[in-house]
Short mmCIF file of C-alpha atoms in Angstrom, two decimals:
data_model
loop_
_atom_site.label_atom_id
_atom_site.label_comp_id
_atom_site.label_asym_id
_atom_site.label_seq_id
_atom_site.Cartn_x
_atom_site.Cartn_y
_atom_site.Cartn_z
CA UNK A 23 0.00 0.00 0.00
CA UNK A 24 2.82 2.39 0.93
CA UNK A 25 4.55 1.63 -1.88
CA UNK A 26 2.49 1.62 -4.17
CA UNK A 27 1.59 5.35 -2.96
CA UNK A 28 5.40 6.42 -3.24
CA UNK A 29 5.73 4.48 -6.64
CA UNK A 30 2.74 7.05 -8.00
CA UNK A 31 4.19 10.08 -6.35
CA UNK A 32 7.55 9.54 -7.86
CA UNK A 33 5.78 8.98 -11.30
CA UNK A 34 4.19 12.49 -10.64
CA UNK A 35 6.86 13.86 -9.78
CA UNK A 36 8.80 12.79 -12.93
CA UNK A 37 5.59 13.42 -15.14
CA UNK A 38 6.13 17.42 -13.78
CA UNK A 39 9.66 17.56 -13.94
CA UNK A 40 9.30 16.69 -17.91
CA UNK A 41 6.45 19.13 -18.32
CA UNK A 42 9.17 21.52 -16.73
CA UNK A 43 11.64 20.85 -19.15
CA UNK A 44 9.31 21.49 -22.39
CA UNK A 45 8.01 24.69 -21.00
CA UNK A 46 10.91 26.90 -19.94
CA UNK A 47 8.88 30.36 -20.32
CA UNK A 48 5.92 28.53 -17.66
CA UNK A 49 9.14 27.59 -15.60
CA UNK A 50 10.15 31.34 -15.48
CA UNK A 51 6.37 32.43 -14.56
CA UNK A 52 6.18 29.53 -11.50
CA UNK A 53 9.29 30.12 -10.34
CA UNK A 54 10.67 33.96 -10.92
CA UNK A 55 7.66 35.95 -11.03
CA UNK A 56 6.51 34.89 -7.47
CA UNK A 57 9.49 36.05 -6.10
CA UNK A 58 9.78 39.47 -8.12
CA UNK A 59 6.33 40.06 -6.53
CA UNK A 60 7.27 38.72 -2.83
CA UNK A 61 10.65 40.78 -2.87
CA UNK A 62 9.55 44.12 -2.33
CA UNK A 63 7.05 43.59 0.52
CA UNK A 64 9.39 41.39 2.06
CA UNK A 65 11.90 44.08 1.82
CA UNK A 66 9.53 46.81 3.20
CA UNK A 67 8.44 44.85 6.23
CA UNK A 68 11.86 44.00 7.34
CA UNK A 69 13.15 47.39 6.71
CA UNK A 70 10.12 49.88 8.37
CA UNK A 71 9.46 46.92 10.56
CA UNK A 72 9.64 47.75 14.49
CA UNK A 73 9.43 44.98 17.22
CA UNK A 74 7.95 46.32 20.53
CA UNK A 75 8.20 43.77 23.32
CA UNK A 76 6.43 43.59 26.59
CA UNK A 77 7.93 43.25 30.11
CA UNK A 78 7.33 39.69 31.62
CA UNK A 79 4.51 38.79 34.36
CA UNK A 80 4.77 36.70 36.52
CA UNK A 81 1.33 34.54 37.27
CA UNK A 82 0.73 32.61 41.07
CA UNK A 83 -1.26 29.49 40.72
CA UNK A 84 -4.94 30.17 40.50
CA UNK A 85 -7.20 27.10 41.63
CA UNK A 86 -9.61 26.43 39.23
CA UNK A 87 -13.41 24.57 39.67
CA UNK A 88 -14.50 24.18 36.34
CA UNK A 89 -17.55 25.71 36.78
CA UNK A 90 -19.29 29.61 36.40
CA UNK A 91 -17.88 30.78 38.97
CA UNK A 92 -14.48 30.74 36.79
CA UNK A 93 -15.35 33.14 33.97
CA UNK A 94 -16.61 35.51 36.86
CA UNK A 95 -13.10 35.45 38.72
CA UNK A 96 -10.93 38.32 38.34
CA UNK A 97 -6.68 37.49 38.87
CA UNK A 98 -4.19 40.28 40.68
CA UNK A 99 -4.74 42.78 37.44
CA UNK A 100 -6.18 40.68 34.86
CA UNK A 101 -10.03 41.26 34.61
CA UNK A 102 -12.22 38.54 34.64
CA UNK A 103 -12.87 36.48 31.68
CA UNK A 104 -16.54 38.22 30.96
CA UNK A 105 -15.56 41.33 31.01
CA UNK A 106 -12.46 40.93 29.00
CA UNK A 107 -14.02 38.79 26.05
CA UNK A 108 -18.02 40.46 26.34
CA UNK A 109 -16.85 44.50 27.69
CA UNK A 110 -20.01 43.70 30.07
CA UNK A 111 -21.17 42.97 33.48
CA UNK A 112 -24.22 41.05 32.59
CA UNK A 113 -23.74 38.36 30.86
CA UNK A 114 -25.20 34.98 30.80
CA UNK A 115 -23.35 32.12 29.54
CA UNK A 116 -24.53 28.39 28.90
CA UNK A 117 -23.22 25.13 29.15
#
């Protein structure tokens, strides 16, 4: 079975690389063109890009009972899951 799957993928394989070889000019468009395009923005992005990191935190254990009372439960200065996912007080949720 494995094989026989790896005997048909080198046969496609082989069946492209000679459709490669008759068509040089579909070669250049496949091949060239994608990076002439990708160049540029690459170039910008690397060049005007800025990376802004954010000082560590460190987290105590926070026991957890799997229930409601979890999405209401605010952590030292992280806001409770409701009102950091909804914006809202009131806010029923379903399980």
């Amino acid at each position: 079975m494995l094989c026989d799957c790896l005997r048909q993928l080198w046969l496609l394989t082989r069946k492209n690389l000679i459709l490669t070889k008759r068509s040089k000019l579909w070669t250049l468009f496949e091949l060239i063109l994608p990076i002439l395009f990708t160049l540029p923005i690459i170039i910008l992005i690397v060049k005007n890009g800025t990376i802004q990191l954010s000082p560590g935190r460190a987290f105590d254990a926070v026991p957890l009972d799997g229930g409601a009372a979890d999405v209401t439960r605010a952590v030292g200065f992280v806001a409770a899951i409701r009102t950091r996912w909804c914006n809202s007080r009131e806010v029923s949720l379903a399980y």
